[in-house]
């Protein structure tokens, strides 16, 4: 403990500039996306903050005044209230999920109230399981129709783990591919979307027979329908129409196994339950005929309830194919819900649509998309023809979430390398900043865009476009000094270094250890067009590695303030694979130390992962069809050259990539006498989640790189002898 406090005090006394530390990153307030009320003058968001002093997290609901930017407490305890939804057609009416249920242990309750008088809220429904993901619509009669989700038994009843009988043994028996995913082993229960009605004529009591499982009855022969799609899906995976008459949800293809295929469909059904939900883009649909073989997402009804927008990928078992925007007309007639007029809106736009928000009168759709290392907002008229290419509306910072206000202006929640959260409105191209964490949070004092820049360099693949990299300097950067390089390689591989905040791989925190961070976006990176993404297929250690060599050479030749002789390289996931690949190749000899977090060391073991479609696509086939490609890009084949000191982190709950990859890497390095350390967190998955673990991760990684790059003594924390 003294070690950390000492560091914090040394910083506090410095004054002139602030330096970002592990404590500061992990104790900075974390704010959610601001959700505006129906009239667009107020927004609500959550905030939580970890205290290292008290070893506890405090959380709150706060209100943002969209005219003044004033922030106030919402008067609802975050310990008691899990979620809050605005009630359409009111100014400040709310429906919220209370985390407790006095009648049913492990259940929750629904409460209705007014954010101006939160203490007068009334309990309206008892829900018998830990439901979440509340969405609400107001019908023409004034009833409230809502959607929530929960795990459910095979018979459709919501699953309440607190009431479930305790099994007599711990055995888990499987008979098909996909026994576990991300950080959990599959059980017989699956997530399902449930709908309920609160009746205006009886004080919003829950109509009989309570909540209804909208996935019940959907036919399948291989994969039982599940929504939200696990483990990352949430309420974005389903929607209720504004008139409360229809629902839509996402589920994986029922006739394909979940491990080898990405295919998923949007299902639509009537809220009154008179018809079982049907896939609108499944087999023998218009979408199918047009070549849709991949995943779907973001079902979003138009304000007039007559259209549904969603995204789709075409490619079979290709999770990084282009996400395009589609719209269909929806109508509910005597023969149930039907769709027509299926229309792609972004067929010629070489970007991934990643969020959907309708304009208030349904004339256009605002979407978010990565574009040149920034997550930006674009606008697409629903009348757009196939050649339409939208223009970006935002710049500099990255959009984390946004809403369209009644006057068509946007309320944006954003982040940047220097900010955990900015809230701003965008009205006819004019940005009005309502809040910026960097101005308010003492943990972020002194951060700003002054340390951040970008470089472009020529890549290996012969593409016309140059490759992009972020460059982040230390807060106390002095122009006539040099700083060792921290070369940070992103995961994916189909993802990107963005101008966005991260607690886990925070660029500024690395820079403030006295490095120049260069974070390249090589072949495989997203946001620069599909060609660069697709080019990594079957070539993991090829073009991306050559790009990284060229990026390194560019830095050496063009950035005089970077000391490449004492640099280090680090990466997680695919970035970990690449660090291990670098260890076996010439670039590995250019670094004083390497850091691998949860990275592949042995591609022949890659079928121990969960999402097998990923290797199947990226290595040009299954391991039995395409063994030579798995073999070609195996870091283990270059073990003879492993010689650079390496720090390895591998977490036990990482089912994306089992810890045996980190262990064999470490054991081989140890056996060869290459300096190395192994850090394992038994309670973390592919990514670090908790502040105490997160701080220890940074302290030990920095101790390692500072030792090999700058001669700082190694600490005595490691278990040895
Ligand atoms: C720790 O808890 C004490 C007592 O409740 C409180 O006064 C203090 O503000 C807390 N510290 C932090 C950093 O939250
Ligand atoms: C939540 O429910 C509990 C009872 O289970 C009640 O005591 C508490 O006041 C409720 N809180 C809110 C904010 O509704
Ligand atoms: C569904 O199965 C669970 C667990 O076996 C059981 O507790 C519940 O009563 C069943 N529900 C119905 C409607 O049969
Ligand atoms: C309340 O409205 C529902 C339909 O929304 C109707 O079935 C019910 O009879 C009404 N109850 C009363 C007391 O009016
Ligand atoms: C499952 O259903 C699909 C059509 O929906 C069919 O093509 C396939 O053969 C079926 N698979 C099995 C194993 O029954
Ligand atoms: C859109 O992106 C371009 C390229 O990054 C930038 O120059 C322009 O300022 C952006 N437009 C807006 C409205 O921010
Ligand atoms: C934006 O500008 C247009 C044309 O100048 C105007 O008609 C519209 O009202 C403006 N919208 C907002 C939200 O200010
Ligand atoms: C570096 O620059 C600072 C001012 O930025 C100056 O005080 C110092 O003398 C310079 N050092 C060298 C070695 O040029
Ligand atoms: C993998 O497939 C891609 C796309 O079809 C092709 O360009 C590439 O050459 C293939 N690579 C290997 C190693 O088979
Ligand atoms: C080790 O590196 C040398 C020098 O680049 C290279 O010639 C050799 O092929 C490498 N060996 C392996 C097993 O990768």
PDB file of N, CA and C in Angstrom, residues 597-632:
ATOM      1  N   UNK A 597      -0.613  -9.528 -23.176  1.00  0.00           N
ATOM      2  CA  UNK A 597      -1.783  -9.803 -22.342  1.00  0.00           C
ATOM      3  C   UNK A 597      -2.728 -10.715 -23.129  1.00  0.00           C
ATOM      4  N   UNK A 598      -2.996 -11.899 -22.602  1.00  0.00           N
ATOM      5  CA  UNK A 598      -3.958 -12.833 -23.203  1.00  0.00           C
ATOM      6  C   UNK A 598      -3.795 -12.923 -24.723  1.00  0.00           C
ATOM      7  N   UNK A 599      -2.630 -13.365 -25.147  1.00  0.00           N
ATOM      8  CA  UNK A 599      -2.344 -13.471 -26.577  1.00  0.00           C
ATOM      9  C   UNK A 599      -2.054 -14.912 -26.984  1.00  0.00           C
ATOM     10  N   UNK A 600      -2.329 -15.218 -28.246  1.00  0.00           N
ATOM     11  CA  UNK A 600      -2.067 -16.568 -28.767  1.00  0.00           C
ATOM     12  C   UNK A 600      -0.563 -16.802 -28.877  1.00  0.00           C
ATOM     13  N   UNK A 601      -0.088 -17.932 -28.347  1.00  0.00           N
ATOM     14  CA  UNK A 601       1.300 -18.307 -28.603  1.00  0.00           C
ATOM     15  C   UNK A 601       1.351 -19.553 -29.483  1.00  0.00           C
ATOM     16  N   UNK A 602       0.220 -20.248 -29.591  1.00  0.00           N
ATOM     17  CA  UNK A 602       0.197 -21.552 -30.254  1.00  0.00           C
ATOM     18  C   UNK A 602      -1.071 -21.650 -31.117  1.00  0.00           C
ATOM     19  N   UNK A 603      -0.970 -21.326 -32.404  1.00  0.00           N
ATOM     20  CA  UNK A 603      -2.178 -21.324 -33.250  1.00  0.00           C
ATOM     21  C   UNK A 603      -2.771 -22.722 -33.416  1.00  0.00           C
ATOM     22  N   UNK A 604      -1.964 -23.771 -33.235  1.00  0.00           N
ATOM     23  CA  UNK A 604      -2.508 -25.121 -33.389  1.00  0.00           C
ATOM     24  C   UNK A 604      -3.439 -25.468 -32.230  1.00  0.00           C
ATOM     25  N   UNK A 605      -3.407 -24.640 -31.170  1.00  0.00           N
ATOM     26  CA  UNK A 605      -4.324 -24.853 -30.042  1.00  0.00           C
ATOM     27  C   UNK A 605      -5.545 -23.942 -30.154  1.00  0.00           C
ATOM     28  N   UNK A 606      -5.718 -23.281 -31.293  1.00  0.00           N
ATOM     29  CA  UNK A 606      -6.726 -22.222 -31.343  1.00  0.00           C
ATOM     30  C   UNK A 606      -8.165 -22.731 -31.333  1.00  0.00           C
ATOM     31  N   UNK A 607      -8.370 -24.046 -31.474  1.00  0.00           N
ATOM     32  CA  UNK A 607      -9.739 -24.549 -31.351  1.00  0.00           C
ATOM     33  C   UNK A 607     -10.183 -24.673 -29.896  1.00  0.00           C
ATOM     34  N   UNK A 608      -9.338 -24.256 -28.977  1.00  0.00           N
ATOM     35  CA  UNK A 608      -9.774 -24.184 -27.575  1.00  0.00           C
ATOM     36  C   UNK A 608     -10.491 -22.872 -27.297  1.00  0.00           C
ATOM     37  N   UNK A 609     -10.594 -22.020 -28.318  1.00  0.00           N
ATOM     38  CA  UNK A 609     -11.347 -20.782 -28.146  1.00  0.00           C
ATOM     39  C   UNK A 609     -12.853 -21.073 -28.240  1.00  0.00           C
ATOM     40  N   UNK A 610     -13.675 -20.032 -28.156  1.00  0.00           N
ATOM     41  CA  UNK A 610     -15.123 -20.243 -28.157  1.00  0.00           C
ATOM     42  C   UNK A 610     -15.763 -19.957 -29.520  1.00  0.00           C
ATOM     43  N   UNK A 611     -15.450 -18.780 -30.086  1.00  0.00           N
ATOM     44  CA  UNK A 611     -16.067 -18.400 -31.357  1.00  0.00           C
ATOM     45  C   UNK A 611     -15.210 -18.938 -32.505  1.00  0.00           C
ATOM     46  N   UNK A 612     -15.528 -20.166 -32.922  1.00  0.00           N
ATOM     47  CA  UNK A 612     -14.666 -20.856 -33.888  1.00  0.00           C
ATOM     48  C   UNK A 612     -14.776 -20.259 -35.292  1.00  0.00           C
ATOM     49  N   UNK A 613     -15.873 -19.484 -35.525  1.00  0.00           N
ATOM     50  CA  UNK A 613     -15.989 -18.821 -36.828  1.00  0.00           C
ATOM     51  C   UNK A 613     -14.813 -17.889 -37.078  1.00  0.00           C
ATOM     52  N   UNK A 614     -14.263 -17.383 -35.986  1.00  0.00           N
ATOM     53  CA  UNK A 614     -13.210 -16.383 -36.085  1.00  0.00           C
ATOM     54  C   UNK A 614     -11.946 -16.962 -36.724  1.00  0.00           C
ATOM     55  N   UNK A 615     -11.462 -18.075 -36.212  1.00  0.00           N
ATOM     56  CA  UNK A 615     -10.282 -18.704 -36.804  1.00  0.00           C
ATOM     57  C   UNK A 615     -10.621 -19.228 -38.197  1.00  0.00           C
ATOM     58  N   UNK A 616     -11.842 -19.766 -38.299  1.00  0.00           N
ATOM     59  CA  UNK A 616     -12.264 -20.354 -39.574  1.00  0.00           C
ATOM     60  C   UNK A 616     -12.188 -19.304 -40.684  1.00  0.00           C
ATOM     61  N   UNK A 617     -12.619 -18.092 -40.392  1.00  0.00           N
ATOM     62  CA  UNK A 617     -12.514 -17.043 -41.407  1.00  0.00           C
ATOM     63  C   UNK A 617     -11.075 -16.562 -41.544  1.00  0.00           C
ATOM     64  N   UNK A 618     -10.483 -16.189 -40.411  1.00  0.00           N
ATOM     65  CA  UNK A 618      -9.197 -15.489 -40.490  1.00  0.00           C
ATOM     66  C   UNK A 618      -8.061 -16.393 -40.970  1.00  0.00           C
ATOM     67  N   UNK A 619      -8.190 -17.708 -40.762  1.00  0.00           N
ATOM     68  CA  UNK A 619      -7.150 -18.629 -41.222  1.00  0.00           C
ATOM     69  C   UNK A 619      -7.638 -19.434 -42.438  1.00  0.00           C
ATOM     70  N   UNK A 620      -8.583 -18.865 -43.183  1.00  0.00           N
ATOM     71  CA  UNK A 620      -9.034 -19.421 -44.464  1.00  0.00           C
ATOM     72  C   UNK A 620      -9.567 -20.838 -44.377  1.00  0.00           C
ATOM     73  N   UNK A 621     -10.243 -21.144 -43.281  1.00  0.00           N
ATOM     74  CA  UNK A 621     -10.878 -22.465 -43.207  1.00  0.00           C
ATOM     75  C   UNK A 621     -10.725 -23.062 -41.819  1.00  0.00           C
ATOM     76  N   UNK A 622     -11.363 -24.211 -41.629  1.00  0.00           N
ATOM     77  CA  UNK A 622     -11.222 -24.908 -40.350  1.00  0.00           C
ATOM     78  C   UNK A 622      -9.785 -25.420 -40.221  1.00  0.00           C
ATOM     79  N   UNK A 623      -9.437 -25.860 -39.035  1.00  0.00           N
ATOM     80  CA  UNK A 623      -8.064 -26.315 -38.810  1.00  0.00           C
ATOM     81  C   UNK A 623      -7.772 -27.596 -39.613  1.00  0.00           C
ATOM     82  N   UNK A 624      -8.828 -28.370 -39.933  1.00  0.00           N
ATOM     83  CA  UNK A 624      -8.584 -29.594 -40.714  1.00  0.00           C
ATOM     84  C   UNK A 624      -8.602 -29.326 -42.209  1.00  0.00           C
ATOM     85  N   UNK A 625      -9.186 -28.167 -42.624  1.00  0.00           N
ATOM     86  CA  UNK A 625      -9.170 -27.834 -44.056  1.00  0.00           C
ATOM     87  C   UNK A 625      -7.928 -27.024 -44.430  1.00  0.00           C
ATOM     88  N   UNK A 626      -7.409 -26.296 -43.454  1.00  0.00           N
ATOM     89  CA  UNK A 626      -6.477 -25.230 -43.771  1.00  0.00           C
ATOM     90  C   UNK A 626      -5.295 -25.228 -42.788  1.00  0.00           C
ATOM     91  N   UNK A 627      -4.894 -26.425 -42.404  1.00  0.00           N
ATOM     92  CA  UNK A 627      -3.866 -26.567 -41.363  1.00  0.00           C
ATOM     93  C   UNK A 627      -2.599 -25.783 -41.687  1.00  0.00           C
ATOM     94  N   UNK A 628      -2.284 -25.688 -42.994  1.00  0.00           N
ATOM     95  CA  UNK A 628      -1.041 -24.996 -43.369  1.00  0.00           C
ATOM     96  C   UNK A 628      -1.066 -23.521 -42.962  1.00  0.00           C
ATOM     97  N   UNK A 629      -2.250 -22.894 -43.011  1.00  0.00           N
ATOM     98  CA  UNK A 629      -2.329 -21.477 -42.625  1.00  0.00           C
ATOM     99  C   UNK A 629      -2.159 -21.338 -41.108  1.00  0.00           C
ATOM    100  N   UNK A 630      -2.785 -22.237 -40.335  1.00  0.00           N
ATOM    101  CA  UNK A 630      -2.604 -22.234 -38.876  1.00  0.00           C
ATOM    102  C   UNK A 630      -1.117 -22.430 -38.550  1.00  0.00           C
ATOM    103  N   UNK A 631      -0.510 -23.328 -39.299  1.00  0.00           N
ATOM    104  CA  UNK A 631       0.906 -23.660 -39.101  1.00  0.00           C
ATOM    105  C   UNK A 631       1.805 -22.468 -39.451  1.00  0.00           C
ATOM    106  N   UNK A 632       1.454 -21.803 -40.563  1.00  0.00           N
ATOM    107  CA  UNK A 632       2.301 -20.710 -41.070  1.00  0.00           C
ATOM    108  C   UNK A 632       2.425 -19.565 -40.068  1.00  0.00           C
TER     109      UNK A 632
END
